[in-house]
XYZ file of C-alpha atoms in Angstrom:
705
model
C 34.566 -3.386 49.912
C 30.867 -3.767 50.657
C 29.473 -1.658 47.847
C 32.565 -1.166 45.739
C 32.171 -3.938 43.170
C 33.629 -1.519 40.645
C 33.875 2.208 40.548
C 30.994 4.254 39.194
C 32.883 5.237 36.048
C 33.206 1.578 35.076
C 29.568 0.837 35.953
C 28.262 3.485 33.570
C 30.824 3.010 30.818
C 29.291 2.615 27.328
C 28.491 -0.998 26.575
C 29.002 -2.104 30.162
C 26.755 -4.915 31.368
C 26.359 -4.984 35.154
C 26.434 -8.222 37.083
C 22.619 -8.071 37.437
C 20.018 -5.389 36.641
C 19.978 -4.614 40.368
C 23.598 -3.486 40.261
C 22.730 -0.549 37.987
C 19.677 1.685 38.326
C 19.382 2.329 34.596
C 19.194 -1.408 33.983
C 16.756 -1.844 36.868
C 14.380 0.783 35.494
C 14.497 -0.960 32.104
C 13.066 -4.234 33.428
C 9.659 -4.757 31.722
C 6.656 -4.674 34.049
C 3.566 -6.851 33.508
C 0.063 -5.913 34.678
C -3.519 -6.934 33.944
C -4.839 -10.100 32.306
C -7.795 -10.753 30.013
C -8.966 -14.070 28.522
C -10.896 -14.358 25.244
C -14.371 -15.962 25.437
C -13.179 -19.151 23.740
C -10.188 -19.427 26.062
C -7.577 -19.348 23.281
C -6.059 -15.887 23.838
C -4.577 -14.178 26.860
C -3.706 -10.489 26.732
C -1.651 -8.552 29.232
C -0.101 -5.095 29.457
C 3.677 -4.658 29.500
C 5.214 -1.381 30.620
C 8.718 -0.429 29.506
C 10.986 2.595 29.690
C 11.046 4.892 26.679
C 14.230 5.554 24.694
C 15.035 8.726 26.628
C 14.586 6.978 29.950
C 12.160 9.674 31.098
C 8.761 7.965 30.911
C 7.143 4.561 31.081
C 4.968 3.441 28.180
C 2.698 0.410 27.980
C 1.751 -1.983 25.202
C -0.559 -4.969 24.832
C 0.969 -8.410 24.480
C -0.661 -11.721 23.657
C 0.334 -14.801 25.639
C -0.427 -18.338 24.493
C -2.549 -20.093 27.172
C -1.145 -23.466 26.105
C 2.406 -22.297 26.633
C 3.476 -23.455 23.178
C 4.030 -20.151 21.386
C 6.193 -17.225 22.489
C 4.541 -14.031 23.695
C 3.998 -11.442 20.971
C 3.389 -7.725 21.025
C 0.086 -6.684 19.421
C 0.088 -2.879 19.901
C 2.761 -0.237 19.668
C 2.567 3.518 20.285
C 4.436 6.208 22.166
C 1.353 6.921 24.305
C 0.829 3.289 25.230
C -2.305 1.199 25.771
C -4.111 0.027 28.903
C -7.228 -1.697 30.173
C -7.593 -4.535 27.647
C -11.006 -6.245 27.746
C -12.376 -8.960 25.467
C -15.931 -8.631 24.164
C -18.106 -11.714 23.729
C -17.325 -11.504 19.994
C -13.601 -11.939 20.620
C -12.858 -8.319 19.720
C -10.418 -6.641 22.060
C -11.168 -3.206 23.491
C -8.585 -0.992 25.158
C -7.939 2.662 25.925
C -5.108 4.788 24.591
C -4.239 8.458 24.089
C -2.259 7.796 20.919
C -3.270 9.910 17.902
C -6.183 8.724 15.811
C -4.880 8.021 12.255
C -8.251 9.116 10.858
C -8.192 12.400 12.787
C -4.506 13.329 13.199
C -5.133 17.020 13.991
C -7.290 16.340 17.060
C -5.822 16.740 20.532
C -4.908 13.264 21.787
C -7.159 12.032 24.596
C -7.699 8.621 26.094
C -10.064 7.068 23.547
C -11.748 3.693 23.093
C -9.909 1.481 20.593
C -10.818 -1.879 19.109
C -8.555 -4.645 17.815
C -10.670 -7.042 15.692
C -10.847 -10.686 16.712
C -9.734 -11.835 13.254
C -6.690 -9.553 13.234
C -5.849 -6.320 11.536
C -5.003 -2.818 12.680
C -6.471 -1.321 15.835
C -8.814 1.602 15.275
C -10.547 4.272 17.338
C -14.216 3.429 17.839
C -15.086 6.346 20.082
C -13.360 9.468 21.308
C -14.573 12.311 23.503
C -12.935 15.480 24.763
C -13.120 14.354 28.391
C -11.417 11.050 27.632
C -12.383 7.516 28.647
C -11.282 6.021 31.940
C -11.993 2.299 31.554
C -13.993 -0.245 29.585
C -16.137 -3.227 30.604
C -17.821 -5.907 28.482
C -20.553 -8.461 29.110
C -19.480 -12.078 28.937
C -22.361 -13.621 26.980
C -23.604 -10.836 24.692
C -22.083 -8.073 22.606
C -22.518 -5.258 25.140
C -19.795 -2.767 25.994
C -19.667 -0.113 28.703
C -17.230 2.586 29.689
C -16.581 4.890 32.605
C -15.832 8.475 31.686
C -15.971 11.863 33.359
C -18.372 14.694 32.591
C -18.521 18.209 33.985
C -21.175 18.163 36.685
C -23.438 20.686 34.986
C -23.246 19.298 31.446
C -26.565 18.429 29.809
C -25.145 16.073 27.171
C -21.912 15.123 25.404
C -21.953 18.134 23.080
C -22.531 20.524 25.952
C -19.780 18.832 27.952
C -17.303 19.295 25.112
C -18.203 22.980 24.733
C -17.865 23.678 28.441
C -14.529 21.897 28.625
C -13.280 23.960 25.712
C -14.384 27.169 27.416
C -12.508 26.282 30.603
C -9.401 25.394 28.613
C -9.497 28.447 26.352
C -10.002 30.780 29.299
C -7.386 28.964 31.412
C -9.829 28.355 34.263
C -8.821 25.683 36.771
C -10.979 26.762 39.726
C -13.281 24.193 41.322
C -16.300 25.048 43.481
C -16.971 22.328 46.059
C -20.155 21.635 47.945
C -19.138 18.353 49.583
C -16.291 16.169 50.792
C -13.716 14.911 49.797
C -12.072 17.467 47.527
C -9.007 15.462 46.493
C -7.770 11.865 46.403
C -4.167 10.581 46.560
C -2.709 12.999 43.981
C -5.803 14.123 42.078
C -7.982 17.171 42.603
C -11.610 16.069 42.490
C -13.971 18.015 40.268
C -15.417 19.709 38.467
C -15.725 16.510 36.398
C -17.543 13.477 37.809
C -17.432 9.868 36.539
C -20.423 8.282 34.854
C -21.260 4.854 33.455
C -22.075 4.802 29.742
C -23.435 2.155 27.412
C -21.604 2.064 24.076
C -24.179 1.787 21.323
C -24.488 2.022 17.548
C -24.906 5.549 16.282
C -26.432 6.831 13.095
C -24.613 6.901 9.784
C -24.041 10.628 9.250
C -23.551 10.209 5.505
C -25.710 7.261 4.377
C -24.933 5.885 0.960
C -21.530 7.519 0.719
C -19.050 5.074 -0.879
C -16.567 3.485 1.502
C -14.489 0.362 2.019
C -16.081 -2.857 3.208
C -14.625 -2.469 6.692
C -16.404 0.829 7.334
C -18.537 0.671 10.480
C -21.256 2.987 11.783
C -20.152 5.466 14.400
C -20.734 4.668 18.036
C -22.511 6.804 20.569
C -22.605 6.859 24.357
C -25.731 6.632 26.472
C -25.302 8.025 29.965
C -26.674 5.446 32.402
C -26.004 7.402 35.591
C -26.596 11.110 34.967
C -27.800 11.893 38.488
C -25.280 10.140 40.733
C -23.059 13.154 41.416
C -19.569 12.205 42.539
C -20.598 8.850 44.026
C -18.825 6.817 41.316
C -15.393 8.366 41.879
C -13.885 5.323 43.545
C -16.525 2.813 42.553
C -16.024 -0.854 41.854
C -18.370 -2.008 39.064
C -19.137 -5.354 37.387
C -21.383 -6.299 34.453
C -23.840 -9.187 34.475
C -23.141 -11.867 31.827
C -26.276 -10.898 29.881
C -25.277 -7.226 29.827
C -28.584 -6.124 31.341
C -27.297 -4.931 34.731
C -24.249 -3.193 36.120
C -23.631 -3.714 39.821
C -21.616 -0.960 41.409
C -20.632 0.586 44.694
C -21.703 4.185 45.267
C -20.287 6.573 47.817
C -23.073 7.770 50.106
C -22.495 11.132 51.758
C -23.225 11.219 55.492
C -23.514 13.917 58.112
C -20.399 15.755 59.252
C -18.506 14.987 56.024
C -18.704 11.244 56.569
C -19.301 8.630 53.886
C -19.609 4.924 53.209
C -20.217 2.687 50.189
C -23.633 1.285 49.268
C -24.342 -1.359 46.625
C -26.537 -0.468 43.658
C -27.849 -2.080 40.479
C -27.988 -0.037 37.275
C -30.601 -1.231 34.794
C -28.971 -0.857 31.382
C -32.236 -0.593 29.465
C -33.752 2.212 31.544
C -30.795 3.714 33.417
C -32.677 3.191 36.676
C -30.308 3.073 39.653
C -31.587 0.941 42.536
C -29.767 0.721 45.856
C -29.643 -2.909 46.964
C -27.634 -2.725 50.187
C -27.404 0.268 52.483
C -26.749 -0.426 56.152
C -25.307 1.852 58.793
C -21.723 1.054 59.726
C -21.100 -1.102 56.640
C -19.721 -0.612 53.135
C -20.500 -2.958 50.238
C -18.679 -3.742 46.999
C -19.717 -6.021 44.116
C -17.744 -9.141 43.361
C -18.188 -11.334 40.264
C -21.638 -12.336 38.995
C -22.485 -16.031 38.667
C -22.521 -17.533 35.140
C -26.330 -17.661 35.134
C -26.554 -14.067 36.358
C -28.653 -15.000 39.400
C -26.110 -14.561 42.202
C -23.732 -11.745 43.018
C -20.735 -12.050 45.303
C -20.713 -9.117 47.730
C -17.723 -7.944 49.718
C -18.502 -6.093 52.943
C -16.261 -3.972 55.134
C -17.359 -2.749 58.535
C -16.676 0.810 59.642
C -13.758 1.225 61.964
C -13.977 2.698 65.431
C -11.138 3.784 67.721
C -11.359 0.388 69.417
C -12.429 -1.917 66.587
C -10.550 -2.785 63.407
C -12.568 -3.331 60.228
C -13.832 -6.771 59.335
C -13.932 -7.859 55.704
C -16.380 -10.601 54.712
C -17.796 -12.288 51.588
C -21.495 -12.866 50.969
C -23.846 -14.135 48.279
C -26.803 -12.043 47.116
C -29.671 -13.473 45.090
C -30.296 -10.908 42.349
C -32.568 -13.065 40.185
C -35.824 -11.311 41.076
C -34.413 -7.907 41.942
C -36.181 -7.869 45.305
C -34.082 -9.965 47.687
C -31.623 -7.985 49.802
C -30.802 -10.667 52.363
C -27.133 -11.605 52.293
C -26.036 -15.205 52.628
C -22.714 -15.549 54.489
C -19.893 -17.093 52.487
C -17.023 -18.711 54.427
C -17.453 -16.476 57.475
C -15.627 -19.079 59.544
C -12.455 -18.324 57.565
C -10.270 -15.804 59.362
C -8.868 -14.077 56.295
C -9.747 -10.968 54.283
C -10.641 -12.423 50.888
C -11.255 -10.834 47.507
C -13.529 -12.815 45.180
C -12.023 -13.137 41.699
C -14.076 -15.472 39.516
C -16.815 -18.097 39.459
C -16.228 -21.565 38.108
C -18.389 -22.133 35.003
C -20.626 -24.662 36.802
C -21.184 -22.152 39.655
C -20.067 -24.712 42.220
C -17.295 -22.560 43.638
C -15.652 -19.171 43.604
C -11.957 -18.498 43.247
C -10.616 -15.881 45.646
C -7.325 -14.535 46.886
C -6.330 -13.543 50.404
C -3.146 -12.572 52.190
C -1.977 -15.633 54.083
C 1.280 -15.912 56.042
C 3.566 -14.036 53.688
C 1.763 -15.058 50.493
C -1.497 -14.275 48.700
C -2.639 -17.609 47.258
C -5.639 -18.577 45.182
C -8.382 -20.307 47.193
C -11.488 -22.217 46.130
C -14.619 -21.440 48.163
C -17.514 -23.885 47.823
C -20.818 -22.114 47.222
C -22.938 -24.816 48.855
C -21.013 -25.228 52.112
C -18.550 -22.319 52.230
C -15.632 -24.720 52.447
C -12.249 -23.160 51.720
C -9.422 -25.013 50.004
C -6.070 -23.549 49.057
C -5.323 -24.052 45.355
C -1.809 -22.619 44.908
C 0.790 -23.831 47.368
C 3.792 -21.630 46.625
C 4.783 -18.510 48.571
C 3.589 -16.123 45.889
C 0.932 -13.438 45.495
C -1.755 -13.961 42.823
C -4.077 -11.516 41.079
C -6.128 -11.051 37.871
C -7.466 -14.608 37.940
C -9.532 -15.700 34.923
C -11.038 -19.137 34.319
C -11.082 -21.227 31.129
C -14.498 -22.023 29.598
C -14.283 -25.665 30.717
C -13.443 -24.723 34.321
C -10.389 -26.975 34.454
C -7.797 -24.227 34.266
C -7.282 -20.748 35.627
C -4.832 -18.138 34.458
C -3.397 -15.472 36.725
C -0.618 -13.060 37.402
C 1.717 -13.936 40.226
C 4.795 -12.455 41.856
C 6.933 -12.899 44.937
C 10.165 -11.474 46.259
C 11.944 -13.906 43.965
C 10.424 -12.641 40.690
C 8.267 -9.792 39.348
C 4.750 -10.234 38.002
C 4.321 -12.979 35.388
C 1.441 -14.855 33.764
C 0.821 -18.451 34.852
C -1.532 -21.359 34.172
C -3.118 -23.091 37.184
C -4.483 -26.636 37.052
C -7.519 -26.314 39.323
C -7.618 -30.053 40.046
C -4.000 -30.452 41.155
C -2.917 -26.895 41.971
C 0.046 -27.215 39.612
C 1.261 -23.803 38.440
C 3.110 -23.380 35.135
C 4.812 -20.177 34.061
C 3.689 -19.174 30.561
C 6.081 -17.838 27.909
C 6.619 -14.258 28.993
C 7.284 -10.967 27.207
C 10.580 -10.782 29.100
C 12.844 -13.073 31.062
C 12.948 -12.991 34.838
C 15.608 -10.577 36.072
C 18.465 -12.302 37.855
C 19.457 -11.184 41.340
C 22.347 -12.230 43.537
C 21.488 -13.279 47.068
C 19.037 -15.464 48.898
C 15.627 -15.102 50.511
C 14.717 -16.668 53.849
C 11.559 -16.832 55.940
C 12.304 -15.937 59.558
C 10.205 -15.360 62.665
C 10.274 -14.671 66.378
C 7.864 -14.351 69.294
C 6.751 -10.957 70.563
C 6.439 -9.995 74.192
C 2.761 -11.027 74.282
C 3.503 -14.424 72.730
C 2.414 -13.542 69.201
C 4.351 -14.897 66.250
C 6.133 -12.177 64.246
C 7.135 -13.402 60.750
C 9.342 -11.744 58.158
C 11.303 -12.209 54.967
C 15.058 -11.702 55.075
C 16.908 -10.944 51.839
C 20.633 -11.608 52.184
C 23.557 -10.719 49.911
C 25.897 -13.336 48.571
C 28.803 -13.798 50.896
C 27.030 -12.791 54.097
C 28.583 -14.960 56.795
C 30.069 -14.920 60.247
C 33.333 -13.830 58.664
C 31.644 -11.077 56.649
C 28.390 -10.098 58.398
C 26.079 -7.843 56.404
C 24.687 -4.530 57.643
C 20.925 -4.715 58.165
C 18.073 -2.556 56.846
C 14.742 -2.905 58.635
C 12.015 -2.114 56.074
C 8.570 -1.329 57.535
C 5.593 -1.752 55.213
C 2.845 0.806 54.676
C -0.872 0.398 55.024
C -0.778 -0.426 57.869
C -3.291 -3.080 56.750
C -1.011 -4.963 54.383
C 1.750 -7.518 54.121
C 5.182 -7.948 52.538
C 4.208 -10.725 50.115
C 4.552 -9.494 46.529
C 7.187 -8.025 44.254
C 7.463 -4.253 44.534
C 9.149 -1.827 42.166
C 9.087 1.061 44.638
C 10.684 -0.734 47.587
C 12.762 -3.427 45.966
C 15.139 -5.141 48.407
C 17.430 -6.569 45.729
C 18.743 -3.102 44.835
C 20.144 -2.725 48.346
C 21.137 -6.385 48.566
C 23.261 -5.752 45.466
C 25.100 -3.114 47.526
C 25.818 -5.615 50.285
C 22.971 -4.925 52.710
C 20.621 -7.464 54.242
C 16.980 -6.349 54.103
C 14.447 -7.423 56.746
C 10.763 -7.315 55.698
C 8.587 -8.008 58.760
C 4.818 -8.264 59.197
C 4.113 -6.759 62.645
C 0.746 -6.301 64.350
C -1.821 -4.725 61.991
C -0.519 -6.822 59.080
C -2.975 -8.853 57.011
C -2.705 -12.596 56.415
C -2.523 -13.707 60.046
C -6.115 -13.385 61.199
C -8.395 -10.724 62.640
C -6.836 -10.837 66.087
C -3.382 -10.073 64.698
C -4.834 -6.894 63.201
C -6.851 -6.049 66.304
C -3.874 -6.330 68.683
C -2.323 -3.233 67.124
C -5.513 -1.298 66.408
C -5.507 2.276 67.689
C -2.146 1.731 69.362
C 0.349 2.138 66.552
C 3.186 2.943 68.912
C 2.734 -0.207 70.997
C 2.385 -3.716 69.505
C 3.543 -2.795 65.976
C 6.638 -1.144 67.459
C 7.455 -3.932 69.902
C 6.924 -6.534 67.165
C 9.397 -4.713 64.918
C 11.971 -4.513 67.673
C 11.473 -8.188 68.553
C 12.103 -9.431 65.010
C 15.074 -7.074 64.677
C 16.504 -8.431 67.944
C 16.150 -11.976 66.665
C 17.771 -11.283 63.294
C 20.766 -9.315 64.607
C 21.665 -12.332 66.732
C 22.553 -14.177 63.546
C 26.283 -14.432 62.882
C 25.796 -13.262 59.264
C 24.254 -9.943 60.397
C 26.270 -6.993 61.736
C 24.293 -5.612 64.683
C 26.495 -2.529 64.865
C 25.399 -1.361 61.399
C 21.612 -1.213 61.165
C 19.095 1.271 59.788
C 15.277 1.515 59.745
C 13.289 2.566 56.676
C 9.626 2.936 55.793
C 7.050 4.761 53.692
C 3.540 6.016 54.518
C 2.562 4.079 57.666
C 6.057 2.602 57.456
C 7.329 6.187 57.469
C 5.184 6.923 60.508
C 6.726 3.932 62.228
C 10.238 4.994 61.202
C 9.529 8.360 62.847
C 8.200 6.603 65.938
C 11.265 4.363 66.074
C 13.527 7.414 65.842
C 11.902 8.915 68.928
C 11.922 5.694 70.964
C 15.396 4.241 70.431
C 18.859 5.154 69.201
C 19.758 1.574 68.263
C 19.832 2.427 64.539
C 22.560 4.409 62.848
C 20.180 5.916 60.274
C 16.473 6.360 59.616
C 14.873 6.821 56.172
C 11.276 8.073 56.325
C 9.228 8.507 53.141
C 5.779 10.180 52.840
C 5.494 9.867 56.581
C 2.946 10.826 59.204
C 4.563 13.051 61.832
C 1.995 15.055 63.808
C -1.231 13.054 64.033
C -3.291 15.987 65.311
C -2.308 17.907 62.166
C -2.501 14.941 59.794
C -6.056 13.847 60.627
C -8.037 16.809 59.279
C -5.685 17.524 56.343
C -5.376 14.109 54.709
C -7.524 13.520 51.630
C -9.664 10.997 53.533
C -10.188 12.586 56.935
C -13.650 11.014 57.111
C -11.989 7.614 57.517
C -8.978 8.623 59.569
C -11.019 10.403 62.230
C -12.946 7.166 62.862
C -9.769 5.292 63.687
C -8.445 7.274 66.620
C -9.848 9.688 69.141
C -8.004 12.971 69.537
C -6.448 11.603 72.715
C -5.286 8.411 70.983
C -3.791 10.406 68.118
C -1.728 12.483 70.544
C -0.589 9.404 72.467
C 0.649 7.820 69.235
C 2.060 10.944 67.571
C 5.810 10.807 66.802
C 6.234 14.595 66.883
C 5.998 14.660 70.675
C 9.243 12.678 70.863
C 11.341 14.879 68.591
C 13.534 15.855 71.539
C 14.631 12.211 71.867
C 15.821 11.863 68.274
C 19.563 11.453 68.073
C 19.698 9.383 64.857
C 20.421 11.016 61.472
C 17.233 10.969 59.385
C 16.651 11.162 55.636
C 13.202 12.639 55.062
C 11.564 12.173 51.623
C 8.278 13.768 50.582
C 6.379 14.768 47.437
C 4.472 18.032 47.255
C 1.546 16.432 45.404
C 0.985 13.851 48.142
C -2.599 14.355 49.290
C -2.809 11.192 51.392
C 0.034 12.358 53.651
C 0.122 16.087 52.914
C 3.412 17.907 52.492
C 2.735 19.744 55.758
C 3.790 16.571 57.572
C 7.169 16.616 55.843
C 7.687 20.356 56.249
C 6.932 20.233 59.959
C 9.124 17.180 60.482
C 12.023 18.850 58.685
C 11.785 22.065 60.715
C 11.448 20.236 64.017
C 14.384 17.944 63.248
C 16.556 21.000 62.626
C 15.237 22.961 65.582
C 14.310 20.476 68.293
C 16.030 17.103 67.815
C 19.304 16.157 69.490
C 20.993 16.697 66.119
C 19.821 20.257 65.379
C 21.267 22.594 62.819
C 24.539 24.089 64.085
C 25.733 27.687 63.969
C 26.304 27.268 60.228
C 22.858 25.781 59.649
C 24.267 22.307 59.081
C 22.918 18.993 60.377
C 23.332 15.296 59.499
C 19.613 15.192 58.644
C 18.636 15.413 54.986
C 15.398 16.290 53.148
C 14.810 14.933 49.621
C 11.886 16.950 48.258
C 9.987 16.257 45.029
C 7.846 19.251 43.963
C 5.901 17.249 41.366
C 5.687 13.757 42.849
C 2.917 12.355 45.033
C 2.662 9.610 47.656
C 4.802 7.523 45.331
C 7.780 8.446 43.189
C 6.532 7.567 39.709
C 8.810 9.293 37.211
C 11.709 7.020 36.202
C 14.485 9.548 36.738
C 13.040 10.538 40.105
C 13.024 6.874 41.139
C 16.676 6.768 40.162
C 17.365 9.857 42.278
C 15.398 8.333 45.173
C 17.506 5.181 45.264
C 20.717 7.128 44.662
C 20.135 9.467 47.595
C 19.097 6.591 49.852
C 22.270 4.688 48.970
C 24.399 7.795 49.577
C 22.806 8.418 52.979
C 23.052 4.791 54.136
C 26.660 4.434 52.993
C 27.659 7.567 54.881
C 25.848 6.732 58.116
C 26.306 2.945 58.286
C 29.534 2.324 56.423
C 31.432 5.583 56.733
C 31.769 5.625 52.950
C 31.217 8.469 50.502
C 28.993 7.327 47.628
C 28.399 10.014 45.031
C 25.013 11.673 44.877
C 23.100 11.524 41.571
C 24.430 14.133 39.180
C 20.893 15.206 38.345
C 20.560 16.819 41.775
C 23.074 19.442 40.761
C 24.829 19.480 44.146
């Protein structure tokens, strides 16, 4: 049978080893996950973060691992705690900074908060170098000098660190959670904004509180924080910041409040010595973000993004800004002829070129952009997605993280002369899956190419065609090109399904026009592209056209809802964190100031799935988290009621319907808790098996039903 490799009792028997980790959700959740990459100043040490499941299977915890850049030595773990460690950054001295909420051995009675830790370059035990009641968000370090900076939150009215600690304690002791807002936004993704606001701090030597007191030779003076940005309000909440190599300047984006609750990002320079904040770039209709600073500190890469309008998609461009004299604000275009949305990652040491990444036809390769002429050359040639690129001191080699649908994130070495990519010894082996991955495409009704990945189970053939799941990506400005833990096709492939991962109109990696052709008309070109690629794939003899389902999350959930109201070709629809009523969604999302630029009220109504609820005759599985602020729970609640009251499969006289609603009271736009992820996949498998295969797969026991 399709998904009856063995019965569930055998699968979960003690000591049982499934065929692959994708055949058992407990094994899948236990696969180690790699993220982040930092290179020591001398180029001899690479450090990454590895996240694993705790012994109870209820939480993920992270640890720092060292990877040998030469590929000769095995990876080794260098930190270990139940709270985990994140954000590793090398200082110019070779010391390694990171943040962790694990207890301080020298102050075991204090409440654990995310503190700044240091692991000495010459080895030894990690120690806390600074802790504060409000915690520390992230750490940055200058490349050429011993200068360290952090981002941390302070209560808006606090006068200094001592006052901030006292006021936090008063709120906690009196159980006050109220927040008084005077501006917009008030929340972001799954976080309530305020009353704390982020600030940039310089980490500096403090005074010895007990001079002359005997101690061991490793005793170090305490550190103190100097607030560099006391008057910026909430403008650093989603900022991107970089430090100049000499540690004298921090370049950062700042959110500028505009009339009628609007906003955009301006580019500013923070003078470390004085704390003076100078806005460098502030132009109507444009947002600016700092990229890397050149090795000599004279040139800053700037990323710009134009405001959207109901008829115009954003344009993302790279520029160079001369910051040597602090006066020039004229941007020099960088590779504006290149029709891709690039992110600058690193300069080469001789400043001749910049390494960047960009979505490109189902991949996200590393590119070299010449500074003198703006020429673009692709460096990595495989169909993988790269991130966290760092360059060796001699400029001959880069190191990066890469992933694809064939393997999760792993550290690699890139020969910048030849483009050769070598996988470095990893903290864990690649998980094995059964099946194959193909690149497929078709032509849409307007002649546009519509590409996709198709993941197929072993044994799919004309004699045993596989049922098909159409997976629609979120964004919508994105692409199926990298490994994903939240929507992993191999889990469903292991159950015998084929999974189609298309990039319809609005997807990145195919040029500005491919994005523009779907802009403001979500229900048109993106929908017809999805149907065109589905039509092409179901013509294959190894695909069973009579057993198909559509699934998506966020924008993909919107599109799943739209599909449900436009066609009954699918036997089931799974819609996660989905937009349903666009007139309702616009003002209630956490970022209404952006959404309301994208569509007029008339366009929102024309593209709103809720108006087609009376056409829905396909069983739908609705999934939503109550803490989702990007697509508020009101979308899910309204969709659920209208499915039961107004679709062609309404609740009957006994209140029963084939529709289902999987509700997570404490999850957000994503399902992050391990056991909830297990429930998510278990319910999805149950629903698909019932609707597509006519089989009864047991629901997760944890649901209690």
